[in-house]
PDB file with one MODEL, atoms N, CA, C and O in Angstrom:
MODEL        1
ATOM      1  N   MET A   1      84.653  77.871 102.257  1.00  0.00           N
ATOM      2  CA  MET A   1      84.266  78.429 103.520  1.00  0.00           C
ATOM      3  C   MET A   1      83.101  79.407 103.325  1.00  0.00           C
ATOM      4  O   MET A   1      82.146  79.415 104.101  1.00  0.00           O
ATOM      5  N   TYR A   2      83.197  80.217 102.290  1.00  0.00           N
ATOM      6  CA  TYR A   2      82.143  81.200 102.019  1.00  0.00           C
ATOM      7  C   TYR A   2      80.789  80.516 101.859  1.00  0.00           C
ATOM      8  O   TYR A   2      79.788  80.968 102.414  1.00  0.00           O
ATOM      9  N   ASN A   3      80.764  79.434 101.106  1.00  0.00           N
ATOM     10  CA  ASN A   3      79.516  78.691 100.922  1.00  0.00           C
ATOM     11  C   ASN A   3      79.063  78.035 102.221  1.00  0.00           C
ATOM     12  O   ASN A   3      77.866  77.993 102.504  1.00  0.00           O
ATOM     13  N   ALA A   4      80.001  77.524 103.012  1.00  0.00           N
ATOM     14  CA  ALA A   4      79.664  76.884 104.281  1.00  0.00           C
ATOM     15  C   ALA A   4      79.047  77.880 105.262  1.00  0.00           C
ATOM     16  O   ALA A   4      78.270  77.498 106.136  1.00  0.00           O
ATOM     17  N   LEU A   5      79.396  79.146 105.113  1.00  0.00           N
ATOM     18  CA  LEU A   5      78.832  80.198 105.967  1.00  0.00           C
ATOM     19  C   LEU A   5      77.591  80.824 105.336  1.00  0.00           C
ATOM     20  O   LEU A   5      77.204  81.943 105.673  1.00  0.00           O
ATOM     21  N   ASN A   6      76.977  80.085 104.419  1.00  0.00           N
ATOM     22  CA  ASN A   6      75.752  80.525 103.733  1.00  0.00           C
ATOM     23  C   ASN A   6      75.917  81.860 103.018  1.00  0.00           C
ATOM     24  O   ASN A   6      74.960  82.623 102.882  1.00  0.00           O
ATOM     25  N   LYS A   7      77.126  82.135 102.566  1.00  0.00           N
ATOM     26  CA  LYS A   7      77.430  83.358 101.810  1.00  0.00           C
ATOM     27  C   LYS A   7      77.054  84.624 102.568  1.00  0.00           C
ATOM     28  O   LYS A   7      76.676  85.627 101.964  1.00  0.00           O
ATOM     29  N   THR A   8      77.158  84.573 103.903  1.00  0.00           N
ATOM     30  CA  THR A   8      76.767  85.724 104.723  1.00  0.00           C
ATOM     31  C   THR A   8      77.962  86.473 105.299  1.00  0.00           C
ATOM     32  O   THR A   8      77.827  87.626 105.710  1.00  0.00           O
ATOM     33  N   ILE A   9      79.129  85.834 105.333  1.00  0.00           N
ATOM     34  CA  ILE A   9      80.320  86.462 105.907  1.00  0.00           C
ATOM     35  C   ILE A   9      81.397  86.540 104.831  1.00  0.00           C
ATOM     36  O   ILE A   9      81.800  85.511 104.288  1.00  0.00           O
ATOM     37  N   PRO A  10      81.867  87.744 104.514  1.00  0.00           N
ATOM     38  CA  PRO A  10      82.920  87.874 103.495  1.00  0.00           C
ATOM     39  C   PRO A  10      84.208  87.187 103.933  1.00  0.00           C
ATOM     40  O   PRO A  10      84.517  87.124 105.123  1.00  0.00           O
ATOM     41  N   ILE A  11      84.945  86.680 102.970  1.00  0.00           N
ATOM     42  CA  ILE A  11      86.229  86.039 103.222  1.00  0.00           C
ATOM     43  C   ILE A  11      87.311  86.856 102.528  1.00  0.00           C
ATOM     44  O   ILE A  11      87.197  87.174 101.344  1.00  0.00           O
ATOM     45  N   ILE A  12      88.364  87.194 103.272  1.00  0.00           N
ATOM     46  CA  ILE A  12      89.497  87.943 102.726  1.00  0.00           C
ATOM     47  C   ILE A  12      90.739  87.082 102.898  1.00  0.00           C
ATOM     48  O   ILE A  12      91.045  86.624 103.999  1.00  0.00           O
ATOM     49  N   GLY A  13      91.446  86.871 101.803  1.00  0.00           N
ATOM     50  CA  GLY A  13      92.686  86.110 101.840  1.00  0.00           C
ATOM     51  C   GLY A  13      93.876  87.039 101.713  1.00  0.00           C
ATOM     52  O   GLY A  13      93.848  88.004 100.949  1.00  0.00           O
ATOM     53  N   VAL A  14      94.933  86.734 102.477  1.00  0.00           N
ATOM     54  CA  VAL A  14      96.162  87.526 102.428  1.00  0.00           C
ATOM     55  C   VAL A  14      97.326  86.550 102.291  1.00  0.00           C
ATOM     56  O   VAL A  14      97.454  85.611 103.077  1.00  0.00           O
ATOM     57  N   ALA A  15      98.170  86.776 101.292  1.00  0.00           N
ATOM     58  CA  ALA A  15      99.298  85.875 101.048  1.00  0.00           C
ATOM     59  C   ALA A  15     100.574  86.672 100.788  1.00  0.00           C
ATOM     60  O   ALA A  15     100.530  87.827 100.362  1.00  0.00           O
ATOM     61  N   LYS A  16     101.710  86.030 101.053  1.00  0.00           N
ATOM     62  CA  LYS A  16     103.000  86.657 100.787  1.00  0.00           C
ATOM     63  C   LYS A  16     103.379  86.553  99.316  1.00  0.00           C
ATOM     64  O   LYS A  16     104.116  87.391  98.797  1.00  0.00           O
ATOM     65  N   LYS A  17     102.874  85.527  98.649  1.00  0.00           N
ATOM     66  CA  LYS A  17     103.180  85.318  97.231  1.00  0.00           C
ATOM     67  C   LYS A  17     101.879  85.094  96.464  1.00  0.00           C
ATOM     68  O   LYS A  17     100.939  84.507  97.001  1.00  0.00           O
ATOM     69  N   PRO A  18     101.817  85.555  95.216  1.00  0.00           N
ATOM     70  CA  PRO A  18     100.606  85.319  94.428  1.00  0.00           C
ATOM     71  C   PRO A  18     100.561  83.873  93.947  1.00  0.00           C
ATOM     72  O   PRO A  18     101.598  83.248  93.724  1.00  0.00           O
ATOM     73  N   PHE A  19      99.363  83.357  93.794  1.00  0.00           N
ATOM     74  CA  PHE A  19      99.196  82.042  93.204  1.00  0.00           C
ATOM     75  C   PHE A  19      99.261  82.184  91.698  1.00  0.00           C
ATOM     76  O   PHE A  19      98.798  83.186  91.152  1.00  0.00           O
ATOM     77  N   SER A  20      99.809  81.233  91.040  1.00  0.00           N
ATOM     78  CA  SER A  20      99.950  81.271  89.584  1.00  0.00           C
ATOM     79  C   SER A  20      98.582  81.317  88.913  1.00  0.00           C
ATOM     80  O   SER A  20      97.708  80.503  89.212  1.00  0.00           O
ATOM     81  N   GLY A  21      98.404  82.262  88.016  1.00  0.00           N
ATOM     82  CA  GLY A  21      97.190  82.327  87.213  1.00  0.00           C
ATOM     83  C   GLY A  21      96.012  83.037  87.840  1.00  0.00           C
ATOM     84  O   GLY A  21      94.916  82.990  87.281  1.00  0.00           O
ATOM     85  N   ASN A  22      96.184  83.695  88.980  1.00  0.00           N
ATOM     86  CA  ASN A  22      95.029  84.382  89.562  1.00  0.00           C
ATOM     87  C   ASN A  22      95.216  85.897  89.636  1.00  0.00           C
ATOM     88  O   ASN A  22      94.584  86.556  90.461  1.00  0.00           O
ATOM     89  N   SER A  23      96.060  86.443  88.799  1.00  0.00           N
ATOM     90  CA  SER A  23      96.386  87.869  88.880  1.00  0.00           C
ATOM     91  C   SER A  23      95.172  88.777  88.706  1.00  0.00           C
ATOM     92  O   SER A  23      95.172  89.899  89.213  1.00  0.00           O
ATOM     93  N   GLU A  24      94.158  88.326  88.015  1.00  0.00           N
ATOM     94  CA  GLU A  24      92.969  89.175  87.835  1.00  0.00           C
ATOM     95  C   GLU A  24      92.066  89.177  89.067  1.00  0.00           C
ATOM     96  O   GLU A  24      91.110  89.950  89.132  1.00  0.00           O
ATOM     97  N   TYR A  25      92.362  88.314  90.045  1.00  0.00           N
ATOM     98  CA  TYR A  25      91.528  88.203  91.242  1.00  0.00           C
ATOM     99  C   TYR A  25      92.228  88.698  92.500  1.00  0.00           C
ATOM    100  O   TYR A  25      91.783  88.406  93.610  1.00  0.00           O
ATOM    101  N   LEU A  26      93.316  89.443  92.342  1.00  0.00           N
ATOM    102  CA  LEU A  26      94.024  89.915  93.522  1.00  0.00           C
ATOM    103  C   LEU A  26      94.490  91.346  93.356  1.00  0.00           C
ATOM    104  O   LEU A  26      94.570  91.881  92.250  1.00  0.00           O
ATOM    105  N   ILE A  27      94.794  91.945  94.493  1.00  0.00           N
ATOM    106  CA  ILE A  27      95.347  93.299  94.530  1.00  0.00           C
ATOM    107  C   ILE A  27      96.597  93.243  95.409  1.00  0.00           C
ATOM    108  O   ILE A  27      96.601  92.593  96.454  1.00  0.00           O
ATOM    109  N   GLU A  28      97.641  93.921  94.983  1.00  0.00           N
ATOM    110  CA  GLU A  28      98.853  94.040  95.786  1.00  0.00           C
ATOM    111  C   GLU A  28      98.680  95.179  96.781  1.00  0.00           C
ATOM    112  O   GLU A  28      98.213  96.262  96.430  1.00  0.00           O
ATOM    113  N   VAL A  29      99.061  94.921  98.020  1.00  0.00           N
ATOM    114  CA  VAL A  29      98.975  95.916  99.089  1.00  0.00           C
ATOM    115  C   VAL A  29     100.337  95.996  99.750  1.00  0.00           C
ATOM    116  O   VAL A  29     100.932  94.973 100.089  1.00  0.00           O
ATOM    117  N   ILE A  30     100.830  97.209  99.933  1.00  0.00           N
ATOM    118  CA  ILE A  30     102.098  97.400 100.630  1.00  0.00           C
ATOM    119  C   ILE A  30     101.812  98.038 101.976  1.00  0.00           C
ATOM    120  O   ILE A  30     101.181  99.092 102.059  1.00  0.00           O
ATOM    121  N   LEU A  31     102.283  97.388 103.023  1.00  0.00           N
ATOM    122  CA  LEU A  31     102.089  97.876 104.378  1.00  0.00           C
ATOM    123  C   LEU A  31     103.396  98.404 104.941  1.00  0.00           C
ATOM    124  O   LEU A  31     104.484  97.977 104.554  1.00  0.00           O
ATOM    125  N   SER A  32     103.260  99.335 105.857  1.00  0.00           N
ATOM    126  CA  SER A  32     104.406  99.842 106.590  1.00  0.00           C
ATOM    127  C   SER A  32     105.486 100.324 105.635  1.00  0.00           C
ATOM    128  O   SER A  32     105.196 100.991 104.642  1.00  0.00           O
ATOM    129  N   LYS A  33     106.708  99.990 105.935  1.00  0.00           N
ATOM    130  CA  LYS A  33     107.826 100.406 105.088  1.00  0.00           C
ATOM    131  C   LYS A  33     108.359  99.250 104.265  1.00  0.00           C
ATOM    132  O   LYS A  33     109.485  99.300 103.769  1.00  0.00           O
ATOM    133  N   SER A  34     107.561  98.220 104.122  1.00  0.00           N
ATOM    134  CA  SER A  34     107.991  97.030 103.386  1.00  0.00           C
ATOM    135  C   SER A  34     108.165  97.334 101.902  1.00  0.00           C
ATOM    136  O   SER A  34     107.439  98.145 101.327  1.00  0.00           O
ATOM    137  N   ARG A  35     109.126  96.679 101.307  1.00  0.00           N
ATOM    138  CA  ARG A  35     109.319  96.801  99.857  1.00  0.00           C
ATOM    139  C   ARG A  35     108.553  95.716  99.114  1.00  0.00           C
ATOM    140  O   ARG A  35     108.421  95.768  97.891  1.00  0.00           O
ATOM    141  N   HIS A  36     108.049  94.734  99.856  1.00  0.00           N
ATOM    142  CA  HIS A  36     107.373  93.598  99.245  1.00  0.00           C
ATOM    143  C   HIS A  36     105.875  93.674  99.526  1.00  0.00           C
ATOM    144  O   HIS A  36     105.479  93.919 100.666  1.00  0.00           O
ATOM    145  N   PRO A  37     105.045  93.470  98.523  1.00  0.00           N
ATOM    146  CA  PRO A  37     103.601  93.562  98.737  1.00  0.00           C
ATOM    147  C   PRO A  37     103.021  92.296  99.363  1.00  0.00           C
ATOM    148  O   PRO A  37     103.646  91.235  99.362  1.00  0.00           O
ATOM    149  N   LEU A  38     101.830  92.437  99.888  1.00  0.00           N
ATOM    150  CA  LEU A  38     100.980  91.313 100.231  1.00  0.00           C
ATOM    151  C   LEU A  38      99.963  91.193  99.111  1.00  0.00           C
ATOM    152  O   LEU A  38      99.679  92.172  98.421  1.00  0.00           O
ATOM    153  N   TYR A  39      99.422  90.018  98.928  1.00  0.00           N
ATOM    154  CA  TYR A  39      98.460  89.780  97.860  1.00  0.00           C
ATOM    155  C   TYR A  39      97.111  89.467  98.490  1.00  0.00           C
ATOM    156  O   TYR A  39      96.976  88.501  99.240  1.00  0.00           O
ATOM    157  N   VAL A  40      96.119  90.284  98.184  1.00  0.00           N
ATOM    158  CA  VAL A  40      94.801  90.195  98.798  1.00  0.00           C
ATOM    159  C   VAL A  40      93.794  89.679  97.780  1.00  0.00           C
ATOM    160  O   VAL A  40      93.732  90.157  96.647  1.00  0.00           O
ATOM    161  N   THR A  41      93.008  88.697  98.201  1.00  0.00           N
ATOM    162  CA  THR A  41      91.892  88.187  97.413  1.00  0.00           C
ATOM    163  C   THR A  41      90.649  88.266  98.292  1.00  0.00           C
ATOM    164  O   THR A  41      90.752  88.417  99.509  1.00  0.00           O
ATOM    165  N   SER A  42      89.470  88.163  97.672  1.00  0.00           N
ATOM    166  CA  SER A  42      88.252  88.228  98.485  1.00  0.00           C
ATOM    167  C   SER A  42      87.067  87.604  97.760  1.00  0.00           C
ATOM    168  O   SER A  42      87.053  87.453  96.539  1.00  0.00           O
ATOM    169  N   ILE A  43      86.075  87.251  98.569  1.00  0.00           N
ATOM    170  CA  ILE A  43      84.778  86.820  98.058  1.00  0.00           C
ATOM    171  C   ILE A  43      83.725  87.337  99.043  1.00  0.00           C
ATOM    172  O   ILE A  43      83.912  87.254 100.257  1.00  0.00           O
ATOM    173  N   GLY A  44      82.651  87.853  98.531  1.00  0.00           N
ATOM    174  CA  GLY A  44      81.602  88.409  99.381  1.00  0.00           C
ATOM    175  C   GLY A  44      81.819  89.860  99.740  1.00  0.00           C
ATOM    176  O   GLY A  44      81.004  90.457 100.443  1.00  0.00           O
ATOM    177  N   ILE A  45      82.905  90.434  99.265  1.00  0.00           N
ATOM    178  CA  ILE A  45      83.236  91.838  99.468  1.00  0.00           C
ATOM    179  C   ILE A  45      84.071  92.244  98.256  1.00  0.00           C
ATOM    180  O   ILE A  45      84.807  91.425  97.706  1.00  0.00           O
ATOM    181  N   SER A  46      83.960  93.489  97.843  1.00  0.00           N
ATOM    182  CA  SER A  46      84.734  93.899  96.674  1.00  0.00           C
ATOM    183  C   SER A  46      86.228  93.806  96.972  1.00  0.00           C
ATOM    184  O   SER A  46      86.660  94.005  98.107  1.00  0.00           O
ATOM    185  N   LEU A  47      86.986  93.509  95.964  1.00  0.00           N
ATOM    186  CA  LEU A  47      88.432  93.376  96.108  1.00  0.00           C
ATOM    187  C   LEU A  47      89.054  94.681  96.605  1.00  0.00           C
ATOM    188  O   LEU A  47      89.973  94.657  97.424  1.00  0.00           O
ATOM    189  N   GLU A  48      88.564  95.804  96.118  1.00  0.00           N
ATOM    190  CA  GLU A  48      89.076  97.103  96.535  1.00  0.00           C
ATOM    191  C   GLU A  48      88.809  97.353  98.020  1.00  0.00           C
ATOM    192  O   GLU A  48      89.683  97.850  98.730  1.00  0.00           O
ATOM    193  N   SER A  49      87.612  97.014  98.489  1.00  0.00           N
ATOM    194  CA  SER A  49      87.280  97.186  99.908  1.00  0.00           C
ATOM    195  C   SER A  49      88.127  96.280 100.785  1.00  0.00           C
ATOM    196  O   SER A  49      88.594  96.695 101.845  1.00  0.00           O
ATOM    197  N   ALA A  50      88.324  95.049 100.348  1.00  0.00           N
ATOM    198  CA  ALA A  50      89.149  94.112 101.104  1.00  0.00           C
ATOM    199  C   ALA A  50      90.581  94.634 101.214  1.00  0.00           C
ATOM    200  O   ALA A  50      91.186  94.584 102.285  1.00  0.00           O
ATOM    201  N   ALA A  51      91.119  95.134 100.102  1.00  0.00           N
ATOM    202  CA  ALA A  51      92.490  95.656 100.106  1.00  0.00           C
ATOM    203  C   ALA A  51      92.609  96.851 101.047  1.00  0.00           C
ATOM    204  O   ALA A  51      93.607  96.974 101.757  1.00  0.00           O
ATOM    205  N   LYS A  52      91.620  97.727 101.065  1.00  0.00           N
ATOM    206  CA  LYS A  52      91.651  98.885 101.967  1.00  0.00           C
ATOM    207  C   LYS A  52      91.616  98.450 103.419  1.00  0.00           C
ATOM    208  O   LYS A  52      92.299  99.033 104.260  1.00  0.00           O
ATOM    209  N   LYS A  53      90.825  97.428 103.722  1.00  0.00           N
ATOM    210  CA  LYS A  53      90.749  96.928 105.094  1.00  0.00           C
ATOM    211  C   LYS A  53      92.087  96.345 105.538  1.00  0.00           C
ATOM    212  O   LYS A  53      92.527  96.586 106.662  1.00  0.00           O
ATOM    213  N   VAL A  54      92.730  95.586 104.671  1.00  0.00           N
ATOM    214  CA  VAL A  54      94.035  95.015 105.008  1.00  0.00           C
ATOM    215  C   VAL A  54      95.061  96.135 105.165  1.00  0.00           C
ATOM    216  O   VAL A  54      95.898  96.095 106.068  1.00  0.00           O
ATOM    217  N   GLN A  55      94.995  97.119 104.297  1.00  0.00           N
ATOM    218  CA  GLN A  55      95.972  98.210 104.336  1.00  0.00           C
ATOM    219  C   GLN A  55      95.878  99.032 105.617  1.00  0.00           C
ATOM    220  O   GLN A  55      96.869  99.634 106.030  1.00  0.00           O
ATOM    221  N   THR A  56      94.729  99.071 106.244  1.00  0.00           N
ATOM    222  CA  THR A  56      94.558  99.853 107.470  1.00  0.00           C
ATOM    223  C   THR A  56      94.868  99.059 108.730  1.00  0.00           C
ATOM    224  O   THR A  56      94.786  99.606 109.830  1.00  0.00           O
ATOM    225  N   MET A  57      95.221  97.787 108.602  1.00  0.00           N
ATOM    226  CA  MET A  57      95.538  96.966 109.767  1.00  0.00           C
ATOM    227  C   MET A  57      96.870  97.398 110.371  1.00  0.00           C
ATOM    228  O   MET A  57      97.794  97.787 109.657  1.00  0.00           O
ATOM    229  N   ALA A  58      96.953  97.323 111.687  1.00  0.00           N
ATOM    230  CA  ALA A  58      98.157  97.754 112.410  1.00  0.00           C
ATOM    231  C   ALA A  58      99.261  96.707 112.333  1.00  0.00           C
ATOM    232  O   ALA A  58      99.006  95.506 112.256  1.00  0.00           O
ATOM    233  N   GLY A  59     100.484  97.199 112.356  1.00  0.00           N
ATOM    234  CA  GLY A  59     101.635  96.320 112.385  1.00  0.00           C
ATOM    235  C   GLY A  59     102.884  97.058 111.957  1.00  0.00           C
ATOM    236  O   GLY A  59     102.830  97.941 111.102  1.00  0.00           O
ATOM    237  N   LYS A  60     104.012  96.696 112.555  1.00  0.00           N
ATOM    238  CA  LYS A  60     105.272  97.349 112.234  1.00  0.00           C
ATOM    239  C   LYS A  60     105.885  96.791 110.959  1.00  0.00           C
ATOM    240  O   LYS A  60     106.650  97.471 110.274  1.00  0.00           O
ATOM    241  N   TYR A  61     105.553  95.584 110.658  1.00  0.00           N
ATOM    242  CA  TYR A  61     106.228  94.890 109.575  1.00  0.00           C
ATOM    243  C   TYR A  61     105.269  94.567 108.443  1.00  0.00           C
ATOM    244  O   TYR A  61     104.154  95.087 108.393  1.00  0.00           O
ATOM    245  N   ARG A  62     105.703  93.717 107.548  1.00  0.00           N
ATOM    246  CA  ARG A  62     104.943  93.384 106.347  1.00  0.00           C
ATOM    247  C   ARG A  62     103.592  92.736 106.660  1.00  0.00           C
ATOM    248  O   ARG A  62     102.586  93.065 106.030  1.00  0.00           O
ATOM    249  N   ILE A  63     103.567  91.830 107.616  1.00  0.00           N
ATOM    250  CA  ILE A  63     102.329  91.133 107.961  1.00  0.00           C
ATOM    251  C   ILE A  63     101.633  91.874 109.104  1.00  0.00           C
ATOM    252  O   ILE A  63     102.262  92.146 110.127  1.00  0.00           O
ATOM    253  N   PRO A  64     100.353  92.205 108.952  1.00  0.00           N
ATOM    254  CA  PRO A  64      99.637  92.877 110.034  1.00  0.00           C
ATOM    255  C   PRO A  64      99.672  92.048 111.328  1.00  0.00           C
ATOM    256  O   PRO A  64      99.648  90.818 111.280  1.00  0.00           O
ATOM    257  N   ASP A  65      99.726  92.720 112.474  1.00  0.00           N
ATOM    258  CA  ASP A  65      99.811  92.047 113.756  1.00  0.00           C
ATOM    259  C   ASP A  65      98.723  91.008 113.960  1.00  0.00           C
ATOM    260  O   ASP A  65      99.002  89.901 114.421  1.00  0.00           O
ATOM    261  N   LEU A  66      97.501  91.345 113.627  1.00  0.00           N
ATOM    262  CA  LEU A  66      96.380  90.435 113.840  1.00  0.00           C
ATOM    263  C   LEU A  66      96.585  89.113 113.089  1.00  0.00           C
ATOM    264  O   LEU A  66      96.239  88.053 113.610  1.00  0.00           O
ATOM    265  N   LEU A  67      97.131  89.161 111.902  1.00  0.00           N
ATOM    266  CA  LEU A  67      97.354  87.937 111.140  1.00  0.00           C
ATOM    267  C   LEU A  67      98.489  87.099 111.724  1.00  0.00           C
ATOM    268  O   LEU A  67      98.494  85.877 111.569  1.00  0.00           O
ATOM    269  N   ASN A  68      99.434  87.726 112.381  1.00  0.00           N
ATOM    270  CA  ASN A  68     100.509  86.982 113.049  1.00  0.00           C
ATOM    271  C   ASN A  68      99.986  86.188 114.243  1.00  0.00           C
ATOM    272  O   ASN A  68     100.557  85.150 114.580  1.00  0.00           O
ATOM    273  N   TYR A  69      98.932  86.642 114.882  1.00  0.00           N
ATOM    274  CA  TYR A  69      98.355  85.930 116.020  1.00  0.00           C
ATOM    275  C   TYR A  69      97.659  84.657 115.593  1.00  0.00           C
ATOM    276  O   TYR A  69      97.418  83.782 116.425  1.00  0.00           O
ATOM    277  N   LEU A  70      97.332  84.530 114.325  1.00  0.00           N
ATOM    278  CA  LEU A  70      96.580  83.376 113.848  1.00  0.00           C
ATOM    279  C   LEU A  70      97.448  82.165 113.547  1.00  0.00           C
ATOM    280  O   LEU A  70      96.920  81.099 113.230  1.00  0.00           O
ATOM    281  N   GLU A  71      98.747  82.300 113.637  1.00  0.00           N
ATOM    282  CA  GLU A  71      99.644  81.179 113.308  1.00  0.00           C
ATOM    283  C   GLU A  71      99.528  80.064 114.300  1.00  0.00           C
ATOM    284  O   GLU A  71     100.211  79.048 114.170  1.00  0.00           O
TER     285      GLU A  71
ENDMDL
END
């Protein structure tokens, strides 16, 4: 997707479980009062910046509200 967008728009991935073998490309983020982290990956933006953006998203539960609307 990043290449299809001519590398102009950063892509941030958020998952409930890490993919095997990509631990060096992700950051764990804990939202709200959840005991379980989300796993954030990114391209076109630093991993730290992407994680901070996800961490500031609103939501009562583990998954930010905005991401729940995308289902």
